[in-house]
């Protein structure tokens, strides 16, 4: 019989499902070393946000087939390490949406009416009505940052409370925002005009410290900010300073840069700040939902069936998967690449299946392309199951074309994304059985394997340009691993594709496009 270890408190409904197919050990509060010692006995690991599943734990889990995260964020799991070991990681993308949205709404109202401090004061035996005069949310402006599942529900309820809604989400269509009664604006305008700002975005390199000393300085002195998404999206020291100095009115935080929250100046602030210990998903209903959702997937995988919300491995039948696997990787890589070249909001994606891929069996490649395209916006929340729905909700039109006559490679895939900032295309193929190569970027032929960090330039093909770019990158201490130029005619327009050893420093694109002859530059992380 299979063995499952559950390392965080999980609702009994989930445990009951697991016991149908496995012997289940519930061991909460284990130290990392203790888990490493015993994980080798188990086929499945089930957690919430409390357990950090590191590479070390994954490597010690020699029998592990699946890690189940009873919640949305898988940022406490080393997903690449699990993928390398062929371990499926599953989550529950929607089980706690309402709970988290309601927590954010509760924070908005509690902050406006000083409920926690007023309650504590009465319990201390006081009757102080002057200190706790509040503010109404009716007719105030709420800025929703991230109009995904949770942000959408917050917007819907806030609308019903009579709030005016602004939203910032570069990956959402104007139509979708309008359906929710939100005016889609840029972040700067939202920051400047909102009375309340509520964050519902994933934590990514782009969103880390999105709220910092500069953005806080642009807010109204009466503004209040709520973070029930992820710690680290707000710079906590800058926030504490802004509140102390009365530069903004208040904040409510459910999530922190480091959890559990240790010594922090946030704790010393008064009624302007409300702190809760990551309770967004902590409702009875949400815990039942996520426990059932994830336990069912663990049960299915242990029975040899596919998982429905795998964040790292597609939920396809094993035969189809085996055949398409290398091409799925190609499609996802091209999706990520074209999404980053297009930048901004993508309105349509044209997927062209060429050569031997021009058959109906290749349909999963369209889904894999969308998964790659949406990764920038949704990170681990996008998977093979929800990619098409997420694209539809974002108003992305998907056009699928097939060309069996293309003969350059056995099979190749071309993606063209059109967005608010223009149109870009990429083509790729497999060399040998599974080596991915980019064969065309924006109509310029190249032949390079993709690497994690890349830089693409659009420039005029003229003497000296490669040297100037090389020196500029050198001055930023950027090491070039490989470089290739693609051009159609000599001294015409050309594309340069560079593989870089490390992430490119911020602001470098601004410097690159100052080099005479370079018209555009794009940094890409794959
Ligand atoms: N406090 C809790 O207990 C709790 C519970 C559930 C979820 N969460 C967190 O809440 C957040 C939102 O979850 P969700 O289920 O709504 O996710 P979601 O994927 O449905 O929505 C996220 C939205 O953020 C947008 N986005 C991505 N990058 C952005 C950027 N740079 N700027 C603006 N928008 C951007 C995406 O387009 C998407 O619409 C996640 O961080 C999740 O981990 C917290
Ligand atoms: O497990 C929890 O309670 C938190 C979950 C939440 O942060 C999530 O990402 O789903």
PDB file of N, CA, C and O in Angstrom, residues 5 23 26 64 102 300 386 411 422 440 446 449 453 455 476 479 502 512:
ATOM      1  N   UNK A   5       2.458  11.234   3.659  1.00  0.00           N
ATOM      2  CA  UNK A   5       2.718  12.009   4.868  1.00  0.00           C
ATOM      3  C   UNK A   5       2.079  13.391   4.710  1.00  0.00           C
ATOM      4  O   UNK A   5       2.202  14.027   3.657  1.00  0.00           O
ATOM      5  N   UNK A  23      -1.791   4.416   3.286  1.00  0.00           N
ATOM      6  CA  UNK A  23      -1.729   4.587   4.738  1.00  0.00           C
ATOM      7  C   UNK A  23      -1.199   6.003   4.966  1.00  0.00           C
ATOM      8  O   UNK A  23      -0.252   6.456   4.303  1.00  0.00           O
ATOM      9  N   UNK A  26      -0.068  11.686   9.732  1.00  0.00           N
ATOM     10  CA  UNK A  26      -0.139  13.144   9.896  1.00  0.00           C
ATOM     11  C   UNK A  26       0.944  13.536  10.880  1.00  0.00           C
ATOM     12  O   UNK A  26       0.917  13.128  12.050  1.00  0.00           O
ATOM     13  N   UNK A  64       9.017   9.511  -3.685  1.00  0.00           N
ATOM     14  CA  UNK A  64       7.937  10.487  -3.900  1.00  0.00           C
ATOM     15  C   UNK A  64       7.442  10.503  -5.338  1.00  0.00           C
ATOM     16  O   UNK A  64       8.235  10.570  -6.273  1.00  0.00           O
ATOM     17  N   UNK A 102     -12.673  37.502   0.771  1.00  0.00           N
ATOM     18  CA  UNK A 102     -13.443  38.013   1.914  1.00  0.00           C
ATOM     19  C   UNK A 102     -12.508  38.544   3.003  1.00  0.00           C
ATOM     20  O   UNK A 102     -12.830  39.487   3.715  1.00  0.00           O
ATOM     21  N   UNK A 300      -5.618  10.036  -7.149  1.00  0.00           N
ATOM     22  CA  UNK A 300      -5.600   9.668  -8.563  1.00  0.00           C
ATOM     23  C   UNK A 300      -4.186   9.320  -9.029  1.00  0.00           C
ATOM     24  O   UNK A 300      -3.982   8.324  -9.727  1.00  0.00           O
ATOM     25  N   UNK A 386      -5.931  24.665 -17.050  1.00  0.00           N
ATOM     26  CA  UNK A 386      -6.655  25.939 -17.041  1.00  0.00           C
ATOM     27  C   UNK A 386      -6.149  26.952 -18.067  1.00  0.00           C
ATOM     28  O   UNK A 386      -6.703  28.039 -18.183  1.00  0.00           O
ATOM     29  N   UNK A 411       9.195  18.680 -37.710  1.00  0.00           N
ATOM     30  CA  UNK A 411       8.052  19.425 -37.193  1.00  0.00           C
ATOM     31  C   UNK A 411       8.533  20.740 -36.623  1.00  0.00           C
ATOM     32  O   UNK A 411       9.607  20.777 -36.012  1.00  0.00           O
ATOM     33  N   UNK A 422       2.418  45.793 -29.900  1.00  0.00           N
ATOM     34  CA  UNK A 422       2.852  45.377 -31.236  1.00  0.00           C
ATOM     35  C   UNK A 422       2.786  43.872 -31.431  1.00  0.00           C
ATOM     36  O   UNK A 422       2.244  43.145 -30.592  1.00  0.00           O
ATOM     37  N   UNK A 440      13.690  31.158 -35.768  1.00  0.00           N
ATOM     38  CA  UNK A 440      13.272  32.417 -36.371  1.00  0.00           C
ATOM     39  C   UNK A 440      12.748  33.336 -35.271  1.00  0.00           C
ATOM     40  O   UNK A 440      12.016  32.897 -34.393  1.00  0.00           O
ATOM     41  N   UNK A 446      17.371  32.466 -37.394  1.00  0.00           N
ATOM     42  CA  UNK A 446      18.498  32.243 -36.479  1.00  0.00           C
ATOM     43  C   UNK A 446      18.533  30.744 -36.189  1.00  0.00           C
ATOM     44  O   UNK A 446      17.645  30.016 -36.612  1.00  0.00           O
ATOM     45  N   UNK A 449      19.949  27.497 -29.413  1.00  0.00           N
ATOM     46  CA  UNK A 449      19.165  26.851 -28.361  1.00  0.00           C
ATOM     47  C   UNK A 449      18.756  27.930 -27.357  1.00  0.00           C
ATOM     48  O   UNK A 449      19.540  28.848 -27.103  1.00  0.00           O
ATOM     49  N   UNK A 453      18.530  32.969 -19.517  1.00  0.00           N
ATOM     50  CA  UNK A 453      18.517  34.432 -19.652  1.00  0.00           C
ATOM     51  C   UNK A 453      18.942  34.791 -21.064  1.00  0.00           C
ATOM     52  O   UNK A 453      20.007  34.360 -21.524  1.00  0.00           O
ATOM     53  N   UNK A 455      18.924  37.931 -24.350  1.00  0.00           N
ATOM     54  CA  UNK A 455      18.731  39.317 -24.769  1.00  0.00           C
ATOM     55  C   UNK A 455      18.542  39.293 -26.283  1.00  0.00           C
ATOM     56  O   UNK A 455      19.304  38.627 -26.995  1.00  0.00           O
ATOM     57  N   UNK A 476      28.606  46.454 -17.627  1.00  0.00           N
ATOM     58  CA  UNK A 476      27.610  46.085 -16.601  1.00  0.00           C
ATOM     59  C   UNK A 476      27.962  44.733 -15.970  1.00  0.00           C
ATOM     60  O   UNK A 476      27.165  44.136 -15.278  1.00  0.00           O
ATOM     61  N   UNK A 479      28.112  38.639 -18.584  1.00  0.00           N
ATOM     62  CA  UNK A 479      28.915  37.690 -19.355  1.00  0.00           C
ATOM     63  C   UNK A 479      28.065  37.050 -20.457  1.00  0.00           C
ATOM     64  O   UNK A 479      27.010  36.478 -20.190  1.00  0.00           O
ATOM     65  N   UNK A 502      23.774  35.354 -16.455  1.00  0.00           N
ATOM     66  CA  UNK A 502      23.023  35.755 -15.255  1.00  0.00           C
ATOM     67  C   UNK A 502      21.887  36.683 -15.658  1.00  0.00           C
ATOM     68  O   UNK A 502      21.885  37.197 -16.773  1.00  0.00           O
ATOM     69  N   UNK A 512      21.025  50.032 -23.712  1.00  0.00           N
ATOM     70  CA  UNK A 512      21.274  49.324 -24.980  1.00  0.00           C
ATOM     71  C   UNK A 512      20.660  50.087 -26.154  1.00  0.00           C
ATOM     72  O   UNK A 512      21.277  50.246 -27.204  1.00  0.00           O
TER      73      UNK A 512
END
